[in-house]
Amino acid sequence: MATLFLTVGLPCTGKTTAARRLETEQDAIRLTKDEWVKALYGDENPPSAGDVIEGRLIRIGLRALELGNNVVIDFGLWSRDERSALRQAGADLGAAVSLRYFHLTPAEQRKRLDQRQASAPDTTWPMSDAELAGWAAAFEIPTPGELDGTEPVDPPPPGFTTWSDWRTHRWPPSLSRPTP
C-alpha cells in the first residue's frame, strides 16, 4: 500500500528536512512547493502562482499514489480543510496517510530562518517577525486524531459537495480561479 506523507507546520520548523529524509527512507516522491516557486520565480513569491503550483504538485502526487508510489507533500498545510482534502484524496486512492507536524518556538523559528538566509538565501525569502506572527495566528494546529488517523475526515465546507471539488477551488489548475 502506498503512503501519502503530509508535512504540516510553519516556515523554518523542519518540514523540508524531514521530507527529504522521508523521500530517502520511504522511497517516496517528494513534492516541495518552495523549490518549484524558487525555480520559476526566483526572488518573487506570488501567492496566486504558489496556489497553482501546489495544485499541480498535488495532481502529480495523487497520480503517483495511484501508481503505487509513496509521496511526500511538503507545503505546510496550515488549514484543517487542506489536510482533510488530502487525507480524503489519499483514502479515495486506497493509500495510507501520515501527517507529520512540526512546531518550534517563535525564537527558534526566527533563529533557523536567519541561519537559512545567511547560508542559503536562494532557498527562501525574507520573512518579518510580523509575518511569522500573523502566519502563526492563522495556522490551525492539527488535532491528535488528525495526526494519528483516528479522527474521521470532516465533510467538505459549505458550498462544496466533495473534497475533490474543494481541492479544485483551493488549488486552481491555472491562475484564473474557478468559481465554487
Short mmCIF file of C-alpha atoms in Angstrom, two decimals:
data_model
loop_
_atom_site.label_atom_id
_atom_site.label_comp_id
_atom_site.label_asym_id
_atom_site.label_seq_id
_atom_site.Cartn_x
_atom_site.Cartn_y
_atom_site.Cartn_z
CA MET A 1 0.00 0.00 0.00
CA ALA A 2 1.34 3.41 -0.95
CA THR A 3 1.57 6.13 1.69
CA LEU A 4 0.85 9.84 1.39
CA PHE A 5 3.04 11.77 3.84
CA LEU A 6 1.89 15.31 4.65
CA THR A 7 4.30 17.75 6.29
CA VAL A 8 2.42 20.22 8.47
CA GLY A 9 3.87 23.35 10.05
CA LEU A 10 5.01 26.91 9.70
CA PRO A 11 8.13 28.10 7.84
CA CYS A 12 11.52 27.01 9.20
CA THR A 13 10.20 24.31 11.52
CA GLY A 14 11.96 21.37 9.84
CA LYS A 15 9.35 20.20 7.32
CA THR A 16 11.60 20.05 4.27
CA THR A 17 14.46 18.42 6.17
CA ALA A 18 12.04 15.72 7.31
CA ALA A 19 10.53 15.48 3.82
CA ARG A 20 13.98 14.83 2.35
CA ARG A 21 14.56 12.11 4.94
CA LEU A 22 11.16 10.51 4.15
CA GLU A 23 11.96 10.68 0.44
CA THR A 24 15.02 8.53 1.02
CA GLU A 25 13.79 6.25 3.79
CA GLN A 26 10.39 5.55 2.23
CA ASP A 27 11.37 5.57 -1.47
CA ALA A 28 8.94 8.44 -1.91
CA ILE A 29 8.43 11.17 -4.44
CA ARG A 30 8.96 14.49 -2.61
CA LEU A 31 6.93 17.48 -3.80
CA THR A 32 8.20 20.67 -2.17
CA LYS A 33 6.37 23.80 -3.35
CA ASP A 34 9.07 26.30 -2.36
CA GLU A 35 11.63 24.62 -4.61
CA TRP A 36 9.29 24.99 -7.58
CA VAL A 37 8.37 28.60 -6.79
CA LYS A 38 12.05 29.49 -6.43
CA ALA A 39 12.92 27.76 -9.71
CA LEU A 40 10.13 29.52 -11.60
CA TYR A 41 10.01 32.95 -9.91
CA GLY A 42 13.36 33.48 -8.19
CA ASP A 43 13.04 36.18 -5.54
CA GLU A 44 9.33 36.65 -6.19
CA ASN A 45 6.77 34.60 -4.28
CA PRO A 46 3.40 35.37 -5.88
CA PRO A 47 0.58 33.84 -3.77
CA SER A 48 -1.66 33.03 -6.74
CA ALA A 49 1.16 31.20 -8.56
CA GLY A 50 2.01 29.29 -5.38
CA ASP A 51 -1.56 28.01 -5.18
CA VAL A 52 -1.41 26.79 -8.79
CA ILE A 53 1.97 25.13 -8.24
CA GLU A 54 0.62 23.37 -5.14
CA GLY A 55 -2.39 22.20 -7.18
CA ARG A 56 -0.21 20.83 -9.94
CA LEU A 57 2.07 19.06 -7.48
CA ILE A 58 -0.94 17.57 -5.70
CA ARG A 59 -2.20 16.21 -9.03
CA ILE A 60 1.21 14.66 -9.68
CA GLY A 61 1.31 13.27 -6.16
CA LEU A 62 -2.15 11.72 -6.41
CA ARG A 63 -1.27 10.13 -9.73
CA ALA A 64 1.93 8.73 -8.22
CA LEU A 65 -0.10 7.29 -5.32
CA GLU A 66 -2.49 5.75 -7.83
CA LEU A 67 0.51 4.05 -9.43
CA GLY A 68 1.60 2.67 -6.06
CA ASN A 69 4.35 5.15 -5.17
CA ASN A 70 4.86 6.77 -1.78
CA VAL A 71 4.52 10.56 -1.89
CA VAL A 72 5.60 13.41 0.40
CA ILE A 73 3.61 16.66 0.08
CA ASP A 74 5.77 19.39 1.63
CA PHE A 75 3.66 22.58 1.75
CA GLY A 76 2.91 23.30 5.40
CA LEU A 77 -0.84 22.65 5.07
CA TRP A 78 -1.86 25.29 7.58
CA SER A 79 -5.62 24.68 7.45
CA ARG A 80 -7.62 21.70 8.61
CA ASP A 81 -9.56 21.86 5.31
CA GLU A 82 -6.34 21.43 3.32
CA ARG A 83 -5.35 18.45 5.42
CA SER A 84 -8.86 16.96 5.27
CA ALA A 85 -8.97 17.30 1.49
CA LEU A 86 -5.67 15.48 1.11
CA ARG A 87 -6.48 12.85 3.74
CA GLN A 88 -9.68 12.10 1.80
CA ALA A 89 -7.85 12.05 -1.54
CA GLY A 90 -5.34 9.55 -0.17
CA ALA A 91 -8.10 7.39 1.29
CA ASP A 92 -10.02 7.52 -2.00
CA LEU A 93 -6.96 6.04 -3.70
CA GLY A 94 -6.54 3.32 -1.08
CA ALA A 95 -3.35 4.88 0.30
CA ALA A 96 -2.29 5.22 3.90
CA VAL A 97 -1.97 8.83 5.04
CA SER A 98 0.60 10.01 7.58
CA LEU A 99 0.62 13.57 8.91
CA ARG A 100 3.91 14.84 10.30
CA TYR A 101 3.52 18.00 12.40
CA PHE A 102 6.47 20.32 13.09
CA HIS A 103 6.41 23.04 15.71
CA LEU A 104 9.06 25.31 17.19
CA THR A 105 9.03 28.33 19.45
CA PRO A 106 8.97 31.65 17.59
CA ALA A 107 12.51 32.35 18.78
CA GLU A 108 13.85 29.05 17.38
CA GLN A 109 11.89 29.57 14.16
CA ARG A 110 13.47 33.06 13.73
CA LYS A 111 16.93 31.65 14.50
CA ARG A 112 16.54 28.97 11.82
CA LEU A 113 15.23 31.48 9.29
CA ASP A 114 18.17 33.81 9.96
CA GLN A 115 20.60 30.90 9.59
CA ARG A 116 18.97 29.88 6.30
CA GLN A 117 19.04 33.45 4.99
CA ALA A 118 22.75 33.67 5.85
CA SER A 119 23.83 30.28 4.49
CA ALA A 120 21.40 29.61 1.61
CA PRO A 121 19.46 32.77 0.70
CA ASP A 122 18.50 31.27 -2.65
CA THR A 123 16.29 28.68 -0.89
CA THR A 124 13.95 31.04 0.97
CA TRP A 125 12.51 34.53 1.10
CA PRO A 126 12.90 37.21 3.76
CA MET A 127 10.18 36.97 6.42
CA SER A 128 9.48 39.60 9.04
CA ASP A 129 8.61 38.88 12.65
CA ALA A 130 5.17 40.39 11.95
CA GLU A 131 4.64 37.95 9.04
CA LEU A 132 5.72 34.98 11.17
CA ALA A 133 3.37 36.05 13.98
CA GLY A 134 0.48 36.55 11.54
CA TRP A 135 1.01 33.15 10.00
CA ALA A 136 1.20 31.54 13.43
CA ALA A 137 -2.13 33.17 14.34
CA ALA A 138 -3.72 31.82 11.12
CA PHE A 139 -2.29 28.30 11.50
CA GLU A 140 -4.73 25.60 12.58
CA ILE A 141 -2.86 23.16 14.81
CA PRO A 142 -3.70 19.55 13.89
CA THR A 143 -5.63 17.57 16.45
CA PRO A 144 -4.22 14.36 17.92
CA GLY A 145 -6.87 12.44 15.93
CA GLU A 146 -5.74 14.03 12.67
CA LEU A 147 -2.15 13.12 13.44
CA ASP A 148 -2.78 9.50 14.35
CA GLY A 149 -5.52 8.95 11.76
CA THR A 150 -8.24 8.04 14.25
CA GLU A 151 -10.35 11.13 13.62
CA PRO A 152 -12.70 10.87 10.64
CA VAL A 153 -12.27 13.34 7.81
CA ASP A 154 -14.70 16.24 8.13
CA PRO A 155 -17.34 16.79 5.45
CA PRO A 156 -16.39 19.40 2.84
CA PRO A 157 -17.12 23.04 3.71
CA PRO A 158 -20.49 24.58 2.78
CA GLY A 159 -20.81 25.16 -0.94
CA PHE A 160 -18.86 22.04 -1.89
CA THR A 161 -20.33 18.57 -2.35
CA THR A 162 -16.98 16.74 -2.39
CA TRP A 163 -13.44 17.29 -1.21
CA SER A 164 -12.37 16.93 -4.85
CA ASP A 165 -14.48 20.00 -5.72
CA TRP A 166 -12.96 21.90 -2.81
CA ARG A 167 -9.42 20.89 -3.87
CA THR A 168 -10.01 22.31 -7.34
CA HIS A 169 -11.21 25.57 -5.82
CA ARG A 170 -8.38 25.82 -3.25
CA TRP A 171 -5.66 24.72 -5.64
CA PRO A 172 -6.80 26.00 -9.05
CA PRO A 173 -5.46 24.42 -12.23
CA SER A 174 -4.47 27.85 -13.60
CA LEU A 175 -4.09 31.45 -12.49
CA SER A 176 -7.72 32.18 -13.35
CA ARG A 177 -9.63 30.87 -10.34
CA PRO A 178 -12.76 28.76 -10.89
CA THR A 179 -15.89 29.81 -9.03
CA PRO A 180 -17.41 27.46 -6.46
#
